[in-house]
Tab-separated table of C-alpha atoms in Angstrom:
chain	number	residue	atom	x	y	z
A	1133	MET	CA	-0.125	-0.015	-0.134
A	1134	SER	CA	1.549	3.464	-1.193
A	1135	GLY	CA	1.528	6.271	1.738
A	1136	LEU	CA	0.533	9.539	1.728
A	1137	PHE	CA	2.675	12.475	0.124
A	1138	TYR	CA	1.909	16.126	0.356
A	1139	TRP	CA	4.189	18.848	-1.277
A	1140	ARG	CA	4.229	22.693	0.563
A	1141	ARG	CA	4.490	25.137	-1.781
A	1142	THR	CA	5.737	28.473	-0.996
A	1143	GLY	CA	3.125	29.701	-4.291
A	1144	TYR	CA	2.114	28.203	-7.237
A	1145	LEU	CA	4.614	29.928	-9.392
A	1146	HIS	CA	7.567	29.374	-7.582
A	1147	LYS	CA	9.710	26.028	-7.503
A	1148	GLU	CA	10.468	26.385	-3.571
A	1149	ARG	CA	8.462	22.961	-2.312
A	1150	PHE	CA	9.303	20.504	0.045
A	1151	TRP	CA	7.264	17.455	1.136
A	1152	ALA	CA	5.509	17.853	4.112
A	1153	LEU	CA	4.182	14.363	4.287
A	1154	ARG	CA	6.553	11.519	2.692
A	1155	ASP	CA	4.978	8.049	2.933
A	1156	VAL	CA	2.545	8.542	5.973
A	1157	SER	CA	0.876	5.248	6.161
A	1158	PHE	CA	-1.607	3.942	8.579
A	1159	ASP	CA	-5.305	2.287	8.810
A	1160	LEU	CA	-7.860	3.646	10.904
A	1161	HIS	CA	-10.961	1.444	12.267
A	1162	HIS	CA	-14.311	2.338	13.018
A	1163	GLY	CA	-14.654	3.455	16.891
A	1164	GLU	CA	-10.902	3.657	17.378
A	1165	SER	CA	-8.957	6.656	19.129
A	1166	LEU	CA	-5.879	7.078	17.175
A	1167	GLY	CA	-3.024	9.122	18.444
A	1168	VAL	CA	-0.421	10.728	16.222
A	1169	ILE	CA	2.618	11.900	17.603
A	1170	GLY	CA	5.510	13.649	16.256
A	1171	ARG	CA	7.322	16.872	16.884
A	1172	ASN	CA	6.847	20.379	16.106
A	1173	GLY	CA	6.819	20.293	12.295
A	1174	ALA	CA	6.526	16.374	11.917
A	1175	GLY	CA	3.484	17.012	9.476
A	1176	LYS	CA	0.714	16.314	12.001
A	1177	SER	CA	-1.732	18.932	11.353
A	1178	THR	CA	-0.876	18.561	7.302
A	1179	LEU	CA	-1.992	14.879	8.039
A	1180	LEU	CA	-5.362	16.096	9.666
A	1181	GLN	CA	-5.806	18.520	6.636
A	1182	LEU	CA	-5.374	15.654	4.613
A	1183	LEU	CA	-7.983	13.905	6.611
A	1184	ALA	CA	-10.385	16.225	6.573
A	1185	GLY	CA	-10.276	16.655	2.693
A	1186	ILE	CA	-9.169	20.292	3.024
A	1187	LEU	CA	-5.741	19.371	1.140
A	1188	ARG	CA	-5.538	16.537	-1.354
A	1189	PRO	CA	-2.724	14.492	-1.651
A	1190	ASP	CA	0.082	15.083	-4.567
A	1191	GLN	CA	0.654	11.101	-4.314
A	1192	GLY	CA	-0.578	7.968	-2.533
A	1193	THR	CA	-4.189	6.739	-1.858
A	1194	LEU	CA	-6.511	7.987	1.068
A	1195	ILE	CA	-9.298	5.363	1.043
A	1196	ASN	CA	-12.556	6.528	2.546
A	1197	HIS	CA	-15.265	4.016	2.952
A	1198	GLY	CA	-17.641	7.199	2.404
A	1199	VAL	CA	-17.145	8.595	5.931
A	1200	ARG	CA	-17.429	11.989	6.744
A	1201	ALA	CA	-14.273	13.553	8.804
A	1202	THR	CA	-14.068	16.884	10.254
A	1203	LEU	CA	-11.233	18.793	11.996
A	1204	LEU	CA	-12.618	20.657	15.125
A	1205	SER	CA	-12.108	23.681	14.755
A	1206	LEU	CA	-12.837	26.375	17.131
A	1207	GLN	CA	-14.449	29.807	16.923
A	1208	ILE	CA	-14.272	28.999	12.449
A	1209	GLY	CA	-15.972	31.682	10.374
A	1210	PHE	CA	-16.875	34.319	13.720
A	1211	VAL	CA	-17.877	37.740	12.182
A	1212	PRO	CA	-17.682	40.700	14.322
A	1213	TYR	CA	-20.824	42.989	15.671
A	1214	LEU	CA	-23.213	39.452	15.339
A	1215	SER	CA	-24.286	37.959	18.201
A	1216	GLY	CA	-23.389	34.871	19.880
A	1217	ARG	CA	-26.574	32.975	18.695
A	1218	GLN	CA	-25.930	34.196	14.985
A	1219	ASN	CA	-22.193	33.292	15.141
A	1220	ALA	CA	-23.303	29.891	16.698
A	1221	ILE	CA	-25.174	29.314	13.421
A	1222	LEU	CA	-22.579	30.290	10.949
A	1223	SER	CA	-19.818	28.417	12.711
A	1224	GLY	CA	-21.897	25.491	13.108
A	1225	MET	CA	-22.973	25.292	9.605
A	1226	LEU	CA	-19.599	26.092	8.218
A	1227	LEU	CA	-18.601	23.002	10.558
A	1228	GLY	CA	-20.990	20.737	8.301
A	1229	LEU	CA	-24.260	21.271	10.708
A	1230	ALA	CA	-27.444	22.096	8.565
A	1231	LYS	CA	-28.560	25.228	10.125
A	1232	GLN	CA	-31.638	23.650	11.680
A	1233	GLU	CA	-29.905	21.409	13.588
A	1234	VAL	CA	-27.582	24.403	15.163
A	1235	GLU	CA	-30.838	25.865	15.650
A	1236	GLU	CA	-31.997	22.606	17.826
A	1237	LYS	CA	-29.126	22.525	19.584
A	1238	MET	CA	-29.061	26.024	20.593
A	1239	ALA	CA	-30.271	25.369	24.227
A	1240	ASP	CA	-27.264	23.107	24.547
A	1241	ILE	CA	-25.013	25.612	23.172
A	1242	ARG	CA	-26.318	28.300	25.009
A	1243	ALA	CA	-26.156	26.384	28.253
A	1244	PHE	CA	-22.677	25.065	27.854
A	1245	SER	CA	-21.462	28.245	27.154
A	1246	GLU	CA	-22.046	30.147	30.523
A	1247	LEU	CA	-22.563	33.542	28.414
A	1248	GLY	CA	-25.958	34.133	29.848
A	1249	ASP	CA	-27.633	36.939	28.620
A	1250	PHE	CA	-24.221	37.789	26.475
A	1251	PHE	CA	-25.352	35.168	24.018
A	1252	ASP	CA	-27.221	37.669	22.093
A	1253	GLN	CA	-24.933	40.192	22.209
A	1254	PRO	CA	-22.634	41.087	19.792
A	1255	ILE	CA	-19.303	38.965	20.221
A	1256	ASN	CA	-17.279	42.126	19.638
A	1257	ALA	CA	-18.191	43.034	23.322
A	1258	TYR	CA	-16.794	39.315	24.426
A	1259	SER	CA	-13.522	38.731	25.863
A	1260	SER	CA	-11.344	36.475	24.420
A	1261	GLY	CA	-12.401	33.716	26.905
A	1262	MET	CA	-15.831	34.245	26.254
A	1263	LYS	CA	-15.196	33.953	22.614
A	1264	ALA	CA	-13.297	30.828	23.398
A	1265	ARG	CA	-16.301	29.231	25.389
A	1266	LEU	CA	-18.990	29.813	22.586
A	1267	GLY	CA	-16.534	28.466	19.954
A	1268	PHE	CA	-15.926	25.126	21.761
A	1269	SER	CA	-19.914	25.154	22.710
A	1270	VAL	CA	-20.454	24.912	18.922
A	1271	ALA	CA	-17.591	23.423	17.488
A	1272	PHE	CA	-18.832	20.489	20.635
A	1273	GLN	CA	-21.831	19.493	18.869
A	1274	LEU	CA	-20.356	18.198	16.018
A	1275	ASN	CA	-21.235	14.895	15.206
A	1276	PRO	CA	-19.162	13.572	12.034
A	1277	ASP	CA	-17.912	9.617	11.400
A	1278	VAL	CA	-14.495	10.571	11.921
A	1279	LEU	CA	-13.507	13.846	14.495
A	1280	LEU	CA	-10.114	15.133	13.874
A	1281	ILE	CA	-8.637	16.901	16.772
A	1282	ASP	CA	-5.430	18.725	16.926
A	1283	GLU	CA	-4.141	19.533	20.420
A	1284	VAL	CA	-7.242	21.282	21.736
A	1285	LEU	CA	-9.110	19.628	24.351
A	1286	GLY	CA	-9.884	22.485	26.813
A	1287	VAL	CA	-10.093	26.061	26.145
A	1288	GLY	CA	-11.174	29.272	28.004
A	1289	ASP	CA	-10.566	30.117	31.833
A	1290	ALA	CA	-8.941	27.406	34.380
A	1291	GLU	CA	-12.838	26.489	35.525
A	1292	PHE	CA	-13.875	26.357	31.844
A	1293	LYS	CA	-10.931	24.751	30.520
A	1294	ALA	CA	-11.604	22.049	32.960
A	1295	LYS	CA	-14.742	21.622	32.058
A	1296	SER	CA	-14.401	21.420	28.201
A	1297	SER	CA	-11.448	19.054	28.630
A	1298	GLN	CA	-13.522	16.817	30.793
A	1299	ILE	CA	-16.445	16.620	28.155
A	1300	MET	CA	-13.784	16.283	25.346
A	1301	ARG	CA	-11.903	13.556	26.999
A	1302	GLU	CA	-15.220	11.292	27.496
A	1303	LYS	CA	-15.816	12.060	23.805
A	1304	ILE	CA	-12.767	10.853	23.027
A	1305	ARG	CA	-12.902	7.796	24.994
A	1306	SER	CA	-16.358	6.974	23.718
A	1307	ASP	CA	-16.811	4.833	20.766
A	1308	LYS	CA	-16.688	7.265	18.332
A	1309	THR	CA	-13.795	7.322	15.982
A	1310	ILE	CA	-11.370	10.060	16.834
A	1311	VAL	CA	-7.788	10.869	15.362
A	1312	LEU	CA	-5.984	13.116	18.051
A	1313	VAL	CA	-3.145	15.015	17.302
A	1314	SER	CA	-0.325	15.827	19.802
A	1315	HIS	CA	3.258	16.645	21.082
A	1316	SER	CA	2.666	15.360	24.179
A	1317	PRO	CA	2.584	11.256	25.104
A	1318	GLY	CA	0.862	12.206	28.050
A	1319	THR	CA	-2.379	13.011	26.433
A	1320	ILE	CA	-2.333	10.008	23.796
A	1321	ARG	CA	-1.038	7.330	26.471
A	1322	GLN	CA	-4.421	8.724	28.610
A	1323	LEU	CA	-6.748	8.519	25.468
A	1324	CYS	CA	-5.757	6.368	22.521
A	1325	ASP	CA	-5.829	2.866	21.521
A	1326	ARG	CA	-3.430	3.103	18.719
A	1327	ALA	CA	-1.035	5.678	17.966
A	1328	VAL	CA	1.066	6.653	14.734
A	1329	TRP	CA	4.747	8.397	15.387
A	1330	ILE	CA	5.565	10.456	12.420
A	1331	ASP	CA	8.846	12.674	12.213
A	1332	ASN	CA	9.765	14.599	9.223
A	1333	GLY	CA	6.670	13.810	7.433
A	1334	ALA	CA	7.280	9.876	7.468
A	1335	THR	CA	5.868	7.330	9.807
A	1336	ARG	CA	8.297	6.005	11.754
A	1337	ALA	CA	6.259	3.641	13.935
A	1338	GLU	CA	2.406	2.619	14.226
A	1339	GLY	CA	0.670	0.267	16.689
A	1340	GLU	CA	-0.151	-0.138	20.098
A	1341	THR	CA	0.007	3.014	22.127
A	1342	THR	CA	2.441	2.266	24.817
A	1343	GLU	CA	4.889	0.597	22.256
A	1344	VAL	CA	4.831	3.662	19.931
A	1345	LEU	CA	4.679	6.211	22.388
A	1346	ASP	CA	8.212	4.356	24.200
A	1347	ARG	CA	9.823	4.178	20.865
A	1348	TYR	CA	9.087	7.902	20.542
A	1349	GLU	CA	10.394	8.775	24.177
A	1350	GLN	CA	13.273	6.766	23.467
A	1351	PHE	CA	14.186	8.715	20.147
A	1352	LEU	CA	13.588	11.896	22.290
A	1353	LYS	CA	15.889	11.157	24.935
A	1354	ARG	CA	18.679	10.001	22.324
A	1355	LYS	CA	17.804	13.174	20.494
A	1356	GLY	CA	18.434	15.114	23.631
A	1357	LYS	CA	21.592	13.261	24.547
A	1358	ALA	CA	23.106	14.352	21.127
A	1359	ASP	CA	22.634	17.658	21.429
B	207	MET	CA	-28.514	17.495	-0.058
B	208	LEU	CA	-25.167	18.979	0.312
B	209	ALA	CA	-25.856	21.471	-2.506
B	210	LYS	CA	-28.828	22.674	-0.450
B	211	HIS	CA	-26.778	22.931	2.790
B	212	TYR	CA	-23.799	24.964	0.961
B	213	LEU	CA	-26.887	27.136	-0.959
B	214	GLN	CA	-28.267	27.570	2.873
B	215	LEU	CA	-24.650	28.643	4.169
B	216	VAL	CA	-23.653	31.107	1.035
B	217	THR	CA	-27.239	32.842	2.365
B	218	TYR	CA	-26.675	32.579	5.917
B	219	LYS	CA	-22.947	33.710	5.527
B	220	ALA	CA	-24.152	36.630	3.065
B	221	TYR	CA	-26.635	37.918	5.639
B	222	ALA	CA	-24.380	37.974	8.907
B	223	ASP	CA	-21.633	39.627	6.719
B	224	LEU	CA	-24.614	42.306	5.568
B	225	ARG	CA	-25.414	42.624	9.196
B	226	SER	CA	-21.975	42.933	10.353
B	227	GLU	CA	-21.110	45.764	7.825
B	228	ALA	CA	-24.308	47.804	9.068
B	229	ALA	CA	-23.452	47.050	12.664
B	230	LYS	CA	-20.185	48.366	12.092
B	231	THR	CA	-21.033	52.488	11.394
B	232	SER	CA	-23.003	54.564	13.294
B	233	MET	CA	-25.337	55.206	10.086
B	234	GLY	CA	-24.985	51.242	9.658
B	235	PHE	CA	-26.615	50.607	6.274
B	236	LEU	CA	-27.767	53.943	5.115
B	237	TRP	CA	-24.222	54.047	3.801
B	238	TRP	CA	-25.428	51.813	1.109
B	239	VAL	CA	-27.144	54.353	-0.371
B	240	LEU	CA	-24.883	57.320	0.792
B	241	ASP	CA	-21.854	55.941	-0.492
B	242	PRO	CA	-23.026	55.306	-4.171
B	243	LEU	CA	-24.573	59.015	-3.894
B	244	LEU	CA	-21.683	60.583	-2.751
B	245	PHE	CA	-19.886	59.381	-5.582
B	246	MET	CA	-22.089	60.382	-8.200
B	247	VAL	CA	-22.567	64.050	-6.841
B	248	ILE	CA	-18.758	64.134	-7.387
B	249	PHE	CA	-19.175	62.844	-10.815
B	250	TYR	CA	-21.936	65.225	-11.468
B	251	VAL	CA	-20.156	67.992	-10.282
B	252	VAL	CA	-16.655	67.159	-11.985
B	253	PHE	CA	-18.317	66.569	-15.300
B	254	GLY	CA	-21.487	68.246	-15.705
B	255	LEU	CA	-20.781	71.104	-13.934
B	256	ILE	CA	-17.081	72.135	-14.018
B	257	MET	CA	-16.283	70.443	-17.406
B	258	LYS	CA	-19.642	71.080	-18.700
B	259	ARG	CA	-19.975	67.646	-20.336
B	260	GLY	CA	-23.744	67.684	-19.626
B	261	THR	CA	-26.330	66.820	-22.703
B	262	GLU	CA	-29.845	66.913	-21.893
B	263	ASN	CA	-31.247	64.993	-18.684
B	264	PHE	CA	-27.776	64.497	-17.952
B	265	LEU	CA	-27.951	63.926	-14.201
B	266	SER	CA	-30.118	60.856	-15.125
B	267	PHE	CA	-28.298	59.761	-17.921
B	268	LEU	CA	-25.679	59.686	-15.362
B	269	LEU	CA	-27.318	58.359	-12.510
B	270	ILE	CA	-28.375	55.527	-14.609
B	271	GLY	CA	-24.891	54.404	-15.810
B	272	LEU	CA	-23.159	55.264	-12.500
B	273	VAL	CA	-25.682	52.732	-10.551
B	274	ALA	CA	-25.343	50.151	-12.924
B	275	TRP	CA	-21.667	50.151	-13.594
B	276	ARG	CA	-20.906	50.506	-9.424
B	277	TRP	CA	-22.731	47.106	-9.739
B	278	PHE	CA	-20.546	45.026	-11.721
B	279	GLN	CA	-17.166	46.521	-10.506
B	280	ASN	CA	-17.815	46.165	-7.064
B	281	THR	CA	-19.205	42.566	-7.567
B	282	VAL	CA	-15.734	41.939	-9.797
B	283	SER	CA	-13.543	43.953	-7.510
B	284	HIS	CA	-14.859	42.213	-4.296
B	285	GLY	CA	-14.859	39.164	-5.753
B	286	ALA	CA	-11.407	38.802	-7.049
B	287	ASN	CA	-10.599	38.938	-3.884
B	288	SER	CA	-12.679	36.578	-2.223
B	289	ILE	CA	-11.502	33.011	-2.420
B	290	LEU	CA	-8.075	34.373	-1.476
B	291	GLY	CA	-9.413	35.894	1.608
B	292	GLY	CA	-10.895	32.791	2.743
B	293	ARG	CA	-7.926	30.971	3.225
B	294	GLY	CA	-8.105	31.411	6.501
B	295	LEU	CA	-11.229	29.488	6.710
B	296	MET	CA	-10.530	26.928	4.198
B	297	HIS	CA	-7.436	25.816	5.777
B	298	GLN	CA	-9.584	24.453	8.738
B	299	VAL	CA	-12.900	23.172	7.181
B	300	TYR	CA	-13.684	21.853	3.702
B	301	VAL	CA	-15.717	24.397	2.145
B	302	PRO	CA	-16.463	24.428	-1.594
B	303	LYS	CA	-14.297	27.518	-2.753
B	304	VAL	CA	-17.362	28.658	-4.753
B	305	VAL	CA	-18.665	29.327	-1.645
B	306	PHE	CA	-16.332	32.502	-1.225
B	307	PRO	CA	-17.752	34.215	-4.524
B	308	LEU	CA	-20.894	33.439	-4.131
B	309	VAL	CA	-21.008	35.074	-1.115
B	310	ILE	CA	-19.595	38.523	-2.292
B	311	ILE	CA	-22.101	38.374	-5.756
B	312	LEU	CA	-25.100	37.890	-3.007
B	313	THR	CA	-23.733	40.755	-0.600
B	314	ASP	CA	-23.514	43.268	-3.473
B	315	LEU	CA	-26.918	42.322	-5.293
B	316	VAL	CA	-28.437	43.303	-2.072
B	317	LYS	CA	-26.904	46.432	-1.787
B	318	PHE	CA	-27.223	47.241	-5.594
B	319	SER	CA	-31.010	46.742	-5.034
B	320	PHE	CA	-31.220	49.338	-2.548
B	321	VAL	CA	-29.358	51.625	-4.577
B	322	PHE	CA	-31.362	50.539	-7.789
B	323	SER	CA	-34.894	51.120	-5.988
B	324	ILE	CA	-33.804	54.479	-4.814
B	325	LEU	CA	-32.867	55.164	-8.708
B	326	LEU	CA	-35.983	54.285	-10.129
B	327	LEU	CA	-37.773	56.308	-7.387
B	328	TYR	CA	-35.812	59.485	-8.363
B	329	LEU	CA	-36.471	58.724	-11.925
B	330	LEU	CA	-40.114	58.969	-11.283
B	331	LEU	CA	-40.084	61.617	-9.249
B	332	ALA	CA	-37.906	63.732	-12.069
B	333	GLY	CA	-40.974	63.127	-14.194
B	334	PHE	CA	-39.923	59.959	-16.111
B	335	GLY	CA	-42.989	57.819	-16.638
B	336	VAL	CA	-42.996	54.741	-16.824
B	337	GLY	CA	-42.737	53.383	-20.771
B	338	HIS	CA	-42.744	50.154	-22.616
B	339	ALA	CA	-39.066	50.289	-22.565
B	340	TYR	CA	-39.451	49.493	-18.734
B	341	LEU	CA	-40.329	45.869	-20.448
B	342	ALA	CA	-36.898	45.186	-21.204
B	343	LEU	CA	-35.657	45.930	-17.790
B	344	PRO	CA	-35.758	42.595	-16.138
B	345	LEU	CA	-33.755	41.399	-19.042
B	346	VAL	CA	-31.446	43.844	-19.071
B	347	LEU	CA	-30.799	43.084	-15.546
B	348	LEU	CA	-30.481	39.538	-15.886
B	349	VAL	CA	-28.232	39.995	-18.733
B	350	GLN	CA	-25.907	42.107	-16.653
B	351	PHE	CA	-26.092	39.510	-13.703
B	352	VAL	CA	-24.850	36.775	-15.574
B	353	LEU	CA	-22.484	38.709	-16.808
B	354	ILE	CA	-21.352	39.591	-13.380
B	355	VAL	CA	-21.447	36.217	-12.050
B	356	GLY	CA	-19.614	35.233	-14.847
B	357	LEU	CA	-16.811	37.409	-14.993
B	358	THR	CA	-16.879	37.119	-10.941
B	359	LEU	CA	-16.214	33.508	-10.955
B	360	LEU	CA	-13.343	33.672	-13.000
B	361	VAL	CA	-11.487	36.376	-11.765
B	362	ALA	CA	-12.037	34.823	-8.207
B	363	ALA	CA	-10.611	31.816	-9.458
B	364	LEU	CA	-7.621	32.872	-10.821
B	365	VAL	CA	-6.573	35.197	-8.400
B	366	PRO	CA	-5.089	33.020	-5.995
B	367	PHE	CA	-2.583	31.441	-8.604
B	368	LEU	CA	-2.146	34.893	-9.976
B	369	PRO	CA	-1.894	37.488	-6.982
B	370	ASP	CA	-0.711	39.718	-9.109
B	371	LEU	CA	-3.913	39.930	-11.172
B	372	LYS	CA	-5.453	41.993	-8.071
B	373	PHE	CA	-3.611	44.844	-9.061
B	374	LEU	CA	-4.365	44.946	-12.544
B	375	ASN	CA	-7.678	43.953	-12.135
B	376	ASP	CA	-8.740	47.292	-10.744
B	377	HIS	CA	-6.653	49.006	-13.234
B	378	LEU	CA	-8.935	46.985	-16.130
B	379	LEU	CA	-11.905	48.089	-14.356
B	380	HIS	CA	-11.080	51.491	-14.522
B	381	VAL	CA	-9.928	51.711	-18.017
B	382	LEU	CA	-13.517	49.900	-18.575
B	383	PHE	CA	-15.335	52.481	-17.235
B	384	TYR	CA	-14.005	55.007	-19.109
B	385	MET	CA	-14.695	53.320	-22.435
B	386	SER	CA	-18.092	52.856	-21.098
B	387	GLY	CA	-20.891	55.049	-21.934
B	388	ILE	CA	-21.758	56.618	-18.634
B	389	PHE	CA	-20.585	59.634	-19.233
B	390	PHE	CA	-20.546	60.361	-23.214
B	391	CYS	CA	-24.322	60.205	-24.839
B	392	ARG	CA	-24.544	57.283	-27.047
B	393	LEU	CA	-23.523	58.972	-30.673
B	394	VAL	CA	-20.469	60.684	-29.082
B	395	HIS	CA	-19.503	57.545	-27.479
B	396	ARG	CA	-19.780	55.394	-30.979
B	397	ARG	CA	-17.451	58.172	-32.511
B	398	THR	CA	-14.797	57.976	-29.543
B	399	VAL	CA	-15.189	54.067	-29.693
B	400	SER	CA	-14.896	53.740	-33.307
B	401	ALA	CA	-11.458	56.190	-33.310
B	402	VAL	CA	-10.227	53.725	-30.755
B	403	PHE	CA	-11.037	50.357	-32.557
B	404	LEU	CA	-11.095	50.965	-35.700
B	405	PRO	CA	-8.596	54.123	-36.701
């Protein structure tokens, strides 16, 4: 089976480009939580964008048996001067929910965001923490076949962070299919059944979480000594 | 199903952008009318009063031309940047790229309809009755709309590959503006155009 390849271009008319992903290869099974680990710039986020269908691989095949994969994006498409409610609709629609679905879930979104009366105020009056709470509350309503998560688990102030992180962990541990990207072995060890380690855009290991993480940590240690 | 979803997205996004734009300034959506109005006043003063290019009914002639022109120019010029401007969004979520220029086309259509209604009102008040020519109006508007949609989508698709085109685009529109029949009456214009194209 061929892996995934993706060129990172600096522009369409320029020659400068490099492989952001070179031969990344793994399987994702229904109902599992797959952790993707690697250092900064390893190609983790590019991989998620490929899985979400945002980017198309330049080489290799991505076999998708008709499932919808969505990247968990917070505060996406927020427009200033509109109320929290209107932004929730817009953001939810961008994330793939039908307008009606968002409206049905509006009570939940409002309650979870803890914004109270501010929910119907324009969001330019919000603090960044309030915006983060709204963004999370909307994105959490997502229910795609495969949920792709890039680092973010909890957002906002300490209290909301604990609450959002808790509910997100529950979602990951449930029988949903999840791909979780992180550079922290701790998070992946806690939440994922299987893991893939990528470095420099290529798969270094794939398999049981503990096995892969042990190899990753050994690699980091060796790297640390060498430096 | 999906097409319906993205159609809903286009309408809601257009609605959101219009609301947001109106809320940004204290006079709100009055600017959609005031802005073109000021533009037209300037043209009237420069070409009608100072340069005395005016013919009979010059003001009405100018207003009709400018209203139609600004619809065309604004949409194409805004649309040129639409896909490039949506870069941040499209790196986070899959959205068919055509959504971005469609939103622009829709918002500019709404703004145009405001201005156009006021133009019709003005023409009635200025004593131009509704004649047979009005029957052709829907078709003329439709033709212009189709032209705008086609050109906007094309330019929007090209600019991400050739960002330089964005600058060229504005100047080309400018040239086109002075070539159009906005402040020359038809006969004068025909002579000028022949002079340019058929020396």
